[in-house]
Coordinates of C-alpha atoms in Angstrom, one line a residue:
M352 CA 10.7 168.9 -11.0
C353 CA 11.9 172.2 -9.7
G354 CA 13.9 175.4 -10.1
I355 CA 17.3 175.8 -8.5
C356 CA 19.7 178.7 -8.0
G357 CA 22.6 179.8 -5.9
W358 CA 25.6 181.9 -5.2
I359 CA 29.1 181.0 -4.1
D360 CA 31.5 183.8 -3.0
F361 CA 34.7 182.6 -1.3
D362 CA 35.5 186.1 0.0
R363 CA 32.2 187.0 1.5
D364 CA 29.7 185.9 4.1
L365 CA 26.4 185.4 2.2
G366 CA 24.5 185.2 5.4
N367 CA 24.4 189.0 5.7
P368 CA 21.2 190.8 5.0
D369 CA 22.0 192.1 1.5
P370 CA 23.1 188.7 0.0
R371 CA 20.1 187.1 1.6
R372 CA 17.8 189.5 -0.2
E373 CA 19.7 188.8 -3.4
L374 CA 19.2 185.1 -3.0
A375 CA 15.5 185.5 -2.2
G376 CA 15.1 187.5 -5.4
M377 CA 16.9 184.9 -7.5
T378 CA 14.8 182.1 -5.9
A379 CA 11.6 184.0 -6.6
T380 CA 12.2 184.0 -10.3
M381 CA 11.9 180.2 -10.2
A382 CA 8.4 180.3 -8.6
Y383 CA 6.5 179.0 -11.6
R384 CA 9.0 176.1 -11.9
G385 CA 8.2 175.1 -8.3
P386 CA 4.8 176.4 -7.2
D387 CA 4.5 173.9 -4.3
D388 CA 7.3 174.9 -1.9
E389 CA 10.4 177.0 -1.5
G390 CA 13.5 176.9 0.6
T391 CA 17.0 178.4 1.0
W392 CA 20.2 177.4 2.7
I393 CA 23.0 179.8 3.6
D394 CA 26.3 179.2 5.4
G395 CA 29.3 181.4 4.9
P396 CA 30.4 181.5 1.2
A397 CA 27.5 179.3 0.0
A398 CA 23.8 180.3 -0.6
L399 CA 21.4 177.8 -2.3
G400 CA 17.8 178.4 -3.3
H401 CA 15.1 176.0 -4.4
R402 CA 11.5 176.1 -5.7
R403 CA 9.7 172.7 -5.7
L404 CA 7.1 171.1 -8.0
A405 CA 6.3 168.0 -5.9
I406 CA 6.2 164.8 -7.9
I407 CA 7.6 162.0 -5.7
D408 CA 7.3 161.8 -1.9
I409 CA 5.2 164.9 -1.6
Q410 CA 5.8 165.4 2.1
G411 CA 9.4 164.2 2.5
G412 CA 11.2 165.7 -0.5
R413 CA 11.7 169.3 0.7
Q414 CA 14.9 171.1 -0.4
P415 CA 17.6 172.3 0.0
M416 CA 18.3 168.8 1.4
T417 CA 21.2 168.2 3.7
L418 CA 23.0 164.9 4.4
Q419 CA 24.8 164.9 7.8
E420 CA 25.6 161.6 9.5
D421 CA 28.2 160.0 11.7
G422 CA 29.6 163.4 12.5
R423 CA 30.8 164.0 9.0
P424 CA 30.6 167.5 7.5
P425 CA 27.3 167.8 5.6
L426 CA 26.6 167.7 1.9
V427 CA 23.9 170.1 0.7
L428 CA 21.9 169.6 -2.5
V429 CA 19.4 171.5 -4.6
Y430 CA 18.1 169.3 -7.3
T431 CA 15.6 169.4 -10.2
G432 CA 14.4 166.5 -12.3
E433 CA 13.9 162.8 -11.8
T434 CA 16.2 159.9 -11.1
Y435 CA 14.2 157.0 -12.6
N436 CA 16.3 154.2 -11.0
Y437 CA 16.3 155.7 -7.5
R438 CA 14.6 152.6 -6.0
E439 CA 17.3 150.3 -7.2
L440 CA 20.0 152.7 -6.1
R441 CA 18.3 153.0 -2.7
Q442 CA 18.4 149.3 -2.2
R443 CA 22.1 149.1 -3.1
L444 CA 23.0 152.0 -0.8
A445 CA 20.9 150.5 2.1
A446 CA 22.8 147.3 1.7
L447 CA 26.0 149.3 2.1
G448 CA 24.7 150.7 5.4
H449 CA 23.1 154.0 4.3
R450 CA 20.0 155.1 6.2
F451 CA 17.2 157.1 4.6
G452 CA 14.7 159.5 6.2
T453 CA 12.5 160.1 3.1
N454 CA 11.2 158.2 0.0
S455 CA 12.5 160.9 -2.4
D456 CA 15.0 160.4 -5.2
T457 CA 16.7 163.6 -4.1
E458 CA 18.0 161.9 -0.9
V459 CA 19.2 158.9 -3.0
V460 CA 21.3 161.3 -5.1
L461 CA 22.9 162.7 -1.9
H462 CA 23.8 159.3 -0.6
A463 CA 25.1 158.2 -4.0
H464 CA 27.6 161.1 -3.9
R465 CA 28.6 160.3 -0.3
E466 CA 29.2 156.6 -1.3
W467 CA 30.6 156.8 -4.8
G468 CA 31.4 160.4 -5.5
N469 CA 33.8 161.4 -2.7
R470 CA 36.9 160.8 -4.9
D471 CA 35.4 161.2 -8.3
P472 CA 31.9 162.8 -8.8
C473 CA 31.7 161.2 -12.2
A474 CA 31.4 157.8 -10.5
A475 CA 28.2 158.9 -8.6
V476 CA 26.6 160.7 -11.5
S477 CA 27.2 157.7 -13.8
E478 CA 24.9 155.6 -11.6
L479 CA 21.9 157.9 -12.3
N480 CA 19.3 157.2 -14.9
G481 CA 17.2 160.2 -15.4
M482 CA 16.8 163.8 -16.4
F483 CA 18.3 166.2 -13.9
A484 CA 20.3 169.3 -13.1
Y485 CA 21.6 169.9 -9.6
A486 CA 24.1 171.7 -7.4
L487 CA 26.0 169.9 -4.6
W488 CA 27.9 171.9 -2.0
D489 CA 30.5 170.0 0.0
T490 CA 31.0 171.9 3.3
A491 CA 34.2 170.0 4.1
K492 CA 35.9 170.6 0.7
R493 CA 34.2 174.0 0.3
E494 CA 33.5 172.9 -3.3
L495 CA 30.4 173.3 -5.5
L496 CA 29.5 170.8 -8.2
L497 CA 27.1 171.8 -11.0
I498 CA 25.8 168.6 -12.7
R499 CA 23.6 168.2 -15.8
D500 CA 22.0 165.1 -17.3
R501 CA 23.5 163.4 -20.3
L502 CA 21.3 164.8 -23.1
G503 CA 20.6 168.2 -21.5
I504 CA 16.9 167.6 -20.8
K505 CA 17.1 169.9 -17.8
P506 CA 18.7 173.3 -18.2
L507 CA 21.5 174.7 -15.9
Y508 CA 23.4 178.0 -16.3
Y509 CA 26.3 179.6 -14.4
Y510 CA 28.0 183.0 -14.3
P511 CA 31.6 183.2 -13.1
T512 CA 32.3 186.1 -10.7
E513 CA 35.5 187.6 -9.3
H514 CA 35.3 185.3 -6.2
G515 CA 33.0 182.5 -7.2
V516 CA 29.9 181.8 -9.3
L517 CA 26.2 182.4 -9.7
F518 CA 24.0 179.6 -11.1
G519 CA 20.4 178.9 -11.9
S520 CA 18.0 176.7 -13.8
E521 CA 17.3 179.6 -16.1
P522 CA 19.1 182.8 -17.0
K523 CA 16.5 184.9 -15.2
A524 CA 17.6 183.6 -11.9
I525 CA 21.2 184.8 -12.5
L526 CA 20.0 188.1 -14.1
A527 CA 18.2 188.8 -10.8
N528 CA 21.5 189.3 -9.0
S529 CA 23.0 192.8 -9.0
L530 CA 26.4 191.5 -10.0
V531 CA 25.1 190.6 -13.5
E532 CA 24.8 193.0 -16.4
R533 CA 21.9 192.3 -18.9
A534 CA 24.2 192.5 -21.9
M535 CA 24.5 190.8 -25.2
D536 CA 27.3 191.1 -27.8
A537 CA 27.9 189.9 -31.3
H538 CA 28.5 186.4 -30.1
G539 CA 25.1 186.2 -28.5
L540 CA 23.4 187.8 -31.5
R541 CA 25.0 185.1 -33.7
R542 CA 23.4 182.4 -31.5
I543 CA 20.0 184.0 -31.8
L544 CA 20.2 184.3 -35.6
C545 CA 21.4 180.7 -36.3
S546 CA 19.3 177.6 -35.9
I547 CA 21.8 175.5 -34.0
A548 CA 22.4 174.7 -30.3
D549 CA 25.7 176.2 -29.5
P550 CA 26.8 174.7 -26.2
Y551 CA 29.4 177.4 -25.7
N552 CA 27.0 180.4 -26.2
T553 CA 24.1 181.3 -23.9
V554 CA 23.3 184.7 -25.6
F555 CA 23.9 186.7 -22.4
R556 CA 27.5 188.0 -22.1
G557 CA 29.5 186.3 -19.4
M558 CA 26.9 183.6 -18.8
R559 CA 27.6 179.9 -19.6
E560 CA 25.7 176.7 -19.9
V561 CA 26.6 173.5 -18.1
R562 CA 27.0 171.2 -21.1
P563 CA 25.0 168.0 -21.3
G564 CA 26.9 165.1 -19.7
H565 CA 29.2 167.5 -17.9
I566 CA 30.2 168.6 -14.3
V567 CA 31.4 172.0 -13.4
R568 CA 33.5 172.1 -10.3
V569 CA 33.9 175.4 -8.5
T570 CA 36.5 176.0 -5.8
R571 CA 38.5 178.9 -4.5
D572 CA 41.2 178.0 -7.1
G573 CA 38.7 178.5 -10.0
I574 CA 36.2 176.8 -12.2
K575 CA 36.8 173.6 -14.1
Q576 CA 34.7 171.4 -16.4
M577 CA 34.8 167.6 -16.7
S578 CA 32.8 165.2 -18.9
Y579 CA 31.2 162.1 -17.3
W580 CA 29.3 160.9 -20.5
Q581 CA 29.6 161.2 -24.2
L582 CA 28.4 159.4 -27.3
T583 CA 30.8 156.6 -28.3
D584 CA 31.1 153.9 -30.9
S585 CA 29.7 150.7 -29.6
G586 CA 30.9 148.4 -32.4
H587 CA 27.3 147.3 -33.1
T588 CA 27.2 143.6 -34.1
D589 CA 23.5 142.7 -33.7
D590 CA 21.5 141.9 -36.9
V591 CA 18.3 143.8 -37.7
P592 CA 15.8 141.4 -36.0
T593 CA 18.0 141.4 -32.8
T594 CA 18.3 145.2 -32.9
V595 CA 14.5 145.6 -33.2
R596 CA 14.0 143.3 -30.2
R597 CA 16.6 145.1 -28.1
V598 CA 15.0 148.5 -29.0
R599 CA 11.6 147.2 -27.8
E600 CA 13.1 145.8 -24.6
L601 CA 14.7 149.2 -23.8
L602 CA 11.5 151.1 -24.6
D603 CA 9.5 148.8 -22.4
D604 CA 11.8 149.3 -19.5
T605 CA 12.2 153.0 -20.0
V606 CA 8.5 153.8 -20.2
Q607 CA 7.8 151.7 -17.1
R608 CA 10.4 153.6 -15.1
Q609 CA 9.0 156.9 -16.3
L610 CA 5.4 156.1 -15.2
V611 CA 6.4 156.4 -11.6
A612 CA 4.7 159.5 -10.0
D613 CA 2.6 160.4 -7.0
V614 CA 0.6 162.9 -9.0
P615 CA -1.7 162.6 -12.1
L616 CA 0.1 161.6 -15.3
C617 CA -0.8 161.9 -19.0
T618 CA 0.8 161.7 -22.5
L619 CA 1.2 164.1 -25.4
L620 CA -0.3 162.5 -28.5
S621 CA 0.1 163.9 -32.0
G622 CA -0.9 160.8 -34.0
G623 CA 2.6 160.3 -35.3
L624 CA 4.7 157.2 -34.7
D625 CA 6.8 158.6 -31.8
S626 CA 4.0 159.8 -29.5
S627 CA 1.6 157.0 -30.5
A628 CA 4.2 154.3 -29.6
M629 CA 5.0 156.0 -26.4
T630 CA 1.3 156.4 -25.5
A631 CA 0.7 152.7 -26.4
L632 CA 3.5 151.6 -24.1
A633 CA 2.2 153.8 -21.3
A634 CA -1.3 152.4 -21.7
R635 CA 0.1 148.9 -21.6
F636 CA 2.1 149.3 -18.4
S637 CA -0.1 151.8 -16.4
D638 CA -2.4 150.6 -13.7
E639 CA -4.8 153.3 -14.6
R640 CA -6.5 154.5 -17.8
I641 CA -4.0 156.8 -19.6
R642 CA -5.1 160.4 -20.3
S643 CA -3.9 161.8 -23.6
F644 CA -3.9 165.4 -24.9
A645 CA -3.4 166.8 -28.4
V646 CA -3.2 170.3 -29.8
D647 CA -5.4 171.4 -32.7
F648 CA -6.4 174.7 -34.3
V649 CA -9.8 176.1 -35.2
G650 CA -10.7 174.7 -38.6
Y651 CA -7.3 173.0 -39.1
T652 CA -8.4 169.6 -40.2
D653 CA -11.4 170.7 -42.3
N654 CA -9.3 173.4 -44.2
F655 CA -5.9 171.6 -44.1
T656 CA -3.5 172.5 -46.8
P657 CA -0.7 169.9 -47.2
D658 CA 3.0 171.0 -47.6
P659 CA 6.2 169.1 -47.9
S660 CA 6.8 168.9 -44.1
R661 CA 3.1 168.4 -43.2
P662 CA 1.5 166.1 -45.7
T663 CA -1.4 165.1 -43.4
P664 CA -3.3 166.7 -40.4
D665 CA -2.8 165.1 -37.0
G666 CA -6.5 165.0 -35.9
P667 CA -7.7 161.8 -37.7
Y668 CA -4.6 159.8 -36.6
V669 CA -4.8 161.1 -33.0
H670 CA -8.4 159.9 -32.8
D671 CA -7.5 156.5 -34.3
V672 CA -4.8 156.0 -31.6
A673 CA -7.1 157.2 -28.8
K674 CA -9.8 154.8 -29.9
F675 CA -7.5 151.9 -30.5
L676 CA -5.8 152.3 -27.1
G677 CA -8.9 153.4 -25.1
T678 CA -7.2 156.5 -23.7
D679 CA -9.1 159.3 -22.0
H680 CA -8.4 161.8 -24.7
T681 CA -8.9 165.6 -24.9
D682 CA -8.2 167.9 -27.9
I683 CA -7.0 171.4 -27.0
T684 CA -8.2 173.6 -29.8
L685 CA -6.6 177.0 -30.3
S686 CA -7.4 180.1 -32.3
A687 CA -5.4 182.8 -34.0
D688 CA -6.6 185.3 -31.4
E689 CA -5.2 183.2 -28.6
L690 CA -1.8 182.7 -30.3
M691 CA -1.5 186.5 -30.9
N692 CA -2.6 187.4 -27.4
Q693 CA 0.1 189.8 -26.1
N694 CA -0.1 188.3 -22.6
V695 CA 0.5 184.8 -24.0
R696 CA 3.4 186.0 -26.2
A697 CA 5.0 187.9 -23.2
A698 CA 4.6 184.8 -21.0
T699 CA 6.2 182.6 -23.7
L700 CA 9.2 185.0 -24.1
H701 CA 9.6 185.2 -20.3
A702 CA 9.6 181.4 -20.1
R703 CA 12.3 181.1 -22.8
D704 CA 14.6 184.0 -21.6
L705 CA 15.5 184.5 -25.3
P706 CA 13.8 185.4 -28.5
L707 CA 11.3 182.8 -29.7
T708 CA 12.7 180.8 -32.5
S709 CA 9.6 178.7 -33.2
G710 CA 6.9 181.4 -33.4
N711 CA 3.4 180.1 -33.0
I712 CA 4.7 176.6 -32.2
D713 CA 6.1 178.0 -28.9
S714 CA 2.8 179.8 -28.2
S715 CA 0.7 176.7 -29.0
L716 CA 2.9 174.6 -26.7
Y717 CA 2.4 177.1 -23.9
L718 CA -1.3 177.1 -24.3
L719 CA -1.5 173.3 -24.6
F720 CA 0.5 172.9 -21.4
R721 CA -1.6 175.5 -19.6
A722 CA -4.7 173.4 -20.5
I723 CA -3.0 170.1 -19.5
G724 CA -1.9 171.5 -16.2
Q725 CA -5.5 171.8 -15.1
H726 CA -5.7 167.9 -15.1
S727 CA -2.1 166.5 -14.8
T728 CA 1.2 167.3 -13.3
V729 CA 3.4 165.0 -15.4
A730 CA 3.2 164.3 -19.1
L731 CA 5.2 161.8 -21.3
S732 CA 6.4 163.2 -24.6
G733 CA 7.6 161.6 -27.8
E734 CA 10.4 164.2 -28.2
A735 CA 13.8 163.0 -29.5
A736 CA 12.6 160.0 -31.5
D737 CA 13.1 161.8 -34.8
E738 CA 16.7 162.8 -33.9
L739 CA 17.5 159.3 -32.6
F740 CA 15.8 157.0 -35.2
G741 CA 16.2 159.3 -38.3
G742 CA 12.8 160.7 -38.7
Y743 CA 13.4 164.0 -40.6
S744 CA 13.6 164.3 -44.3
S745 CA 17.1 165.7 -43.8
F746 CA 18.3 162.2 -43.0
H747 CA 17.0 160.9 -46.3
D748 CA 17.6 163.7 -48.7
L749 CA 21.0 163.0 -50.3
A750 CA 21.7 166.6 -51.1
Q751 CA 21.1 167.7 -47.5
V752 CA 23.1 164.8 -46.2
Q753 CA 26.1 165.6 -48.4
A754 CA 26.0 169.3 -47.8
D755 CA 29.1 170.5 -45.9
T756 CA 27.1 172.1 -43.1
F757 CA 24.3 171.3 -40.7
P758 CA 21.6 169.4 -42.7
W759 CA 18.6 171.3 -41.2
I760 CA 19.7 175.0 -41.7
E761 CA 16.4 176.8 -42.2
G762 CA 15.3 179.1 -45.0
S763 CA 14.1 181.6 -42.5
D764 CA 17.7 181.9 -41.2
D765 CA 18.7 183.3 -44.6
I766 CA 15.7 185.6 -44.9
V767 CA 16.2 187.1 -41.4
R768 CA 19.9 187.7 -42.3
R769 CA 18.9 189.5 -45.5
C770 CA 16.7 191.8 -43.4
L771 CA 19.6 193.0 -41.3
D772 CA 21.7 196.1 -41.8
P773 CA 24.4 195.2 -44.4
G774 CA 27.1 196.6 -42.1
L775 CA 25.9 194.4 -39.3
V776 CA 25.8 191.3 -41.6
E777 CA 29.4 191.9 -42.5
K778 CA 30.5 192.3 -38.9
L779 CA 28.6 189.2 -37.7
D780 CA 30.0 186.9 -40.4
L781 CA 27.2 184.4 -39.8
P782 CA 28.5 181.9 -42.5
G783 CA 31.8 181.9 -40.7
Y784 CA 30.2 181.4 -37.4
L785 CA 28.1 178.5 -38.7
D786 CA 31.1 176.9 -40.3
E787 CA 33.2 177.2 -37.1
Q788 CA 30.4 175.5 -35.1
Y789 CA 30.0 172.8 -37.7
R790 CA 33.8 172.0 -37.7
R791 CA 33.8 171.9 -33.9
A792 CA 30.9 169.5 -33.8
L793 CA 32.4 167.2 -36.4
A794 CA 35.6 167.0 -34.4
E795 CA 33.6 165.5 -31.6
V796 CA 32.0 162.7 -33.6
P797 CA 33.3 159.2 -32.5
A798 CA 34.9 157.3 -35.3
L799 CA 32.8 154.5 -36.8
T800 CA 34.4 151.0 -36.4
G801 CA 33.5 147.6 -37.8
P802 CA 32.4 146.6 -41.3
A803 CA 30.2 149.7 -41.7
S804 CA 33.3 152.0 -41.4
A805 CA 34.3 151.0 -45.0
D806 CA 31.1 152.7 -46.4
P807 CA 31.5 156.5 -46.9
H808 CA 27.7 156.9 -46.6
E809 CA 27.7 155.1 -43.2
R810 CA 30.5 157.4 -42.0
R811 CA 28.6 160.5 -43.1
M812 CA 25.4 159.3 -41.5
R813 CA 27.2 158.8 -38.2
E814 CA 28.1 162.5 -38.4
V815 CA 24.6 163.5 -39.3
C816 CA 23.1 161.5 -36.4
Y817 CA 25.6 163.1 -34.0
L818 CA 24.8 166.6 -35.3
F819 CA 21.1 166.1 -34.8
L820 CA 21.5 164.7 -31.3
T821 CA 23.9 167.4 -30.1
R822 CA 23.2 170.5 -32.1
Y823 CA 19.5 170.2 -33.0
L824 CA 17.8 168.2 -30.2
P825 CA 18.9 170.5 -27.4
R826 CA 16.9 173.3 -28.9
L827 CA 13.7 171.2 -28.8
L828 CA 14.4 169.9 -25.3
D829 CA 15.0 173.5 -24.0
R830 CA 11.7 174.6 -25.6
K831 CA 9.7 171.8 -24.1
D832 CA 11.2 172.3 -20.6
R833 CA 10.7 176.1 -20.6
M834 CA 7.1 176.0 -22.0
S835 CA 6.0 173.2 -19.6
M836 CA 7.8 174.4 -16.4
A837 CA 6.5 177.9 -16.9
L838 CA 3.1 176.3 -16.0
G839 CA 4.3 173.8 -13.3
L840 CA 4.0 170.8 -15.7
E841 CA 6.8 168.2 -15.8
V842 CA 7.4 166.7 -19.2
R843 CA 9.3 163.5 -19.4
V844 CA 11.1 162.2 -22.5
P845 CA 11.4 158.4 -22.6
Y846 CA 13.3 158.5 -26.0
C847 CA 16.1 160.3 -24.2
D848 CA 16.9 157.4 -21.9
H849 CA 20.7 157.2 -22.2
R850 CA 20.8 153.5 -22.6
L851 CA 18.4 153.7 -25.6
V852 CA 20.4 156.6 -27.1
E853 CA 23.7 154.8 -26.7
Y854 CA 22.3 151.6 -28.4
V855 CA 20.6 153.3 -31.3
F856 CA 23.4 155.8 -32.0
G857 CA 25.8 152.9 -32.3
T858 CA 23.5 151.1 -34.8
P859 CA 24.5 151.3 -38.5
W860 CA 22.4 153.5 -40.7
A861 CA 21.5 150.5 -42.9
H862 CA 19.7 149.1 -39.8
K863 CA 18.0 152.4 -39.1
S864 CA 16.6 152.5 -42.6
F865 CA 16.3 148.8 -43.4
D866 CA 12.7 149.2 -44.8
R867 CA 13.7 152.3 -46.8
R868 CA 11.5 154.5 -44.6
E869 CA 12.0 156.9 -41.8
K870 CA 12.4 155.5 -38.3
S871 CA 12.5 151.9 -39.4
L872 CA 13.7 150.5 -36.1
L873 CA 11.0 152.3 -34.0
R874 CA 8.3 151.3 -36.4
A875 CA 9.3 147.6 -36.4
A876 CA 9.7 147.6 -32.6
T877 CA 6.2 149.0 -31.9
A878 CA 4.0 148.1 -34.9
D879 CA 2.1 145.5 -32.9
L880 CA 0.9 148.2 -30.4
L881 CA -0.6 150.6 -33.0
P882 CA -3.4 151.0 -35.5
L883 CA -2.3 150.3 -39.1
S884 CA -3.1 153.9 -40.1
V885 CA -0.3 155.2 -37.8
V886 CA 2.2 152.5 -38.7
Q887 CA 1.8 153.5 -42.4
R888 CA 1.6 157.3 -41.8
V889 CA 4.4 159.4 -43.3
K890 CA 6.3 161.7 -41.0
S891 CA 4.5 165.0 -40.5
A892 CA 6.0 167.9 -38.6
I893 CA 4.5 169.5 -35.5
P894 CA 1.3 171.4 -36.6
A895 CA 1.4 175.1 -37.1
I896 CA -1.6 177.3 -37.5
Q897 CA -2.8 177.8 -41.2
D898 CA -5.5 180.3 -40.4
P899 CA -4.8 183.3 -42.7
T900 CA -6.1 185.6 -39.9
Y901 CA -2.9 184.8 -38.0
G902 CA -0.7 185.9 -40.9
R903 CA -2.6 189.1 -41.3
M904 CA -2.3 189.9 -37.6
L905 CA 1.5 189.2 -37.7
R906 CA 1.9 191.5 -40.7
T907 CA 0.0 194.3 -39.1
R908 CA 2.3 194.2 -36.1
F909 CA 5.4 193.9 -38.2
T910 CA 4.5 196.8 -40.4
A911 CA 4.0 198.9 -37.2
L912 CA 7.5 197.8 -36.1
L913 CA 9.1 198.8 -39.3
N914 CA 7.5 202.3 -39.1
D915 CA 8.8 202.8 -35.5
R916 CA 12.2 204.4 -35.7
N917 CA 12.6 204.1 -32.0
A918 CA 12.1 200.3 -31.9
A919 CA 14.8 198.5 -30.0
V920 CA 15.5 196.3 -33.0
A921 CA 15.5 199.1 -35.5
P922 CA 19.4 199.7 -35.5
L923 CA 19.8 196.1 -36.6
L924 CA 17.5 196.1 -39.6
S925 CA 17.4 197.4 -43.1
V926 CA 13.8 198.6 -43.2
D927 CA 13.6 198.7 -47.0
R928 CA 15.1 195.2 -47.4
S929 CA 12.8 193.9 -44.6
R930 CA 9.6 195.2 -46.4
V931 CA 10.5 193.9 -49.8
L932 CA 11.9 190.5 -48.7
L933 CA 9.1 189.6 -46.3
D934 CA 6.3 190.8 -48.5
A935 CA 7.7 188.9 -51.4
T936 CA 8.4 185.6 -49.6
D937 CA 5.4 185.5 -47.3
N938 CA 7.7 184.0 -44.7
L939 CA 5.8 184.2 -41.5
R940 CA 8.5 182.4 -39.6
A941 CA 11.0 185.1 -40.4
I942 CA 8.5 187.8 -39.3
E943 CA 7.9 185.9 -36.0
R944 CA 11.6 185.8 -35.3
I945 CA 12.2 189.5 -35.9
L946 CA 9.2 190.4 -33.7
A947 CA 10.5 188.1 -31.0
L948 CA 13.9 189.8 -31.1
Q949 CA 12.2 193.2 -30.7
D950 CA 10.2 191.9 -27.6
F951 CA 13.4 190.4 -26.1
L952 CA 15.4 193.6 -26.4
T953 CA 12.6 195.6 -25.0
D954 CA 11.2 193.4 -22.2
Y955 CA 14.6 192.3 -20.9
N956 CA 16.2 195.8 -21.2
V957 CA 19.2 194.1 -22.9
S958 CA 22.2 196.3 -23.6
L959 CA 23.4 195.3 -27.1
T960 CA 27.0 195.9 -28.2
V961 CA 28.1 194.6 -31.6

């Protein structure tokens, strides 16, 4: 796992001193993503930078990596992520005559492009099973390829310039170049204020995101996008027992692949079905005792107050699983003071490059990963199981399912909007923006075929599942990547294996809910691995601190913000409406989001034009 960046300028020699300094500055912003090593490669119009977190082939995997053999012009690669099937690909490529100088997956990706991607890069990328984002410079074609994994687990951004492009794992790498203005317009503000992953909107004006499952090709003639993967209808014909067995087979294979590492590995354990099943599979296939970690808050279990999204505390279930599986378990217990620590909040914002949208959940993840990083370099996470198997209440609430919009639209979205200046609200037209994004997403949904297509509810659930996988999950994957990589920790997500996603997405909703519960297929496929308490547990959301001290501290800071006429966010707000609405609703999530926007505008010195 690493950080990458670079610059292509077809009308300039980037080997001169000034461009070299620019590339060094861009690469330096990725230092925390790759604390183990750094490297740059510059030749004429191309300049590539890399920061490395060494996971596989510690000594041999240095980057940028060049492939030059048989007198052919070299290919140059900067790569972040993991290719889990690199050993099989290496054997196939060796049989075709390729020679390898390292044991790294990065070198396998280079050879894959030489063998299969010369005419069509999609052919090479389609061979890869993993999470990755990389840039490949072809010195013969003078062509750059920017490539991102199928689900968007690893981030990758680019910024078109007059004569080429800038790119980076995170916006901050691009913003470090003097060609880029730190600017945001109404379009970016809409993205911040709406709880959807808009693949066409990166917040910063002029900057773009390489879409999941896509390749961006950069040549002197311009920039073009192409898709190498998308969700499709599989015409699923397996019955429920066969589907359950196939899900288990895929999970077994996926977890085994993702246990490969030359550094200490652990799991993130919440006591829910997703993380518990993943931890159980890891314990089953690991040659060593698995370490597990969980987040908790001071007094959380003893003083727990249930709510609709969190009916039970995690602690008792976490300990049931750890005891049942015999993991080497550690609870990381956090306090309100730690979550409100200004250095932690600043570090979290810096990691995200945009206003926090999850408040204390972001901060708690950051602190959890900081603690884990003292013991492990790789962690397996249960992320994506809810979106894939239908875990959220939104999948099962008929009113939410039938609503002609995104099923998860949050109440805090509406509250934040009501705090804005009325003139700004009218200008932004957020309902119109949301509807546009919703219609665009629906147009992408592959049509349901087979017997299930005659059922209107099945057709709607196909849409709902697609929306969650493409417009909701990316927000969570981005958060997990940013919070973990800010601390040099690689988090892997077995439930995002594209083979599993393809198979389960194609499964009828009647199969996914055959026992009239959430995540029916996952529960049935892994029940034999888990304590009964976890098998029977009702879905509970990621824990959020309930200590009233945290709320008081937030309100104190928010009151000070509303009293500061010079605050960066002040022109966007209606102070009177903010006071009344937030005092009346006691909505801490909305307060957190407005405070985060203030920090973002201030710390990033963003020029806002609406």
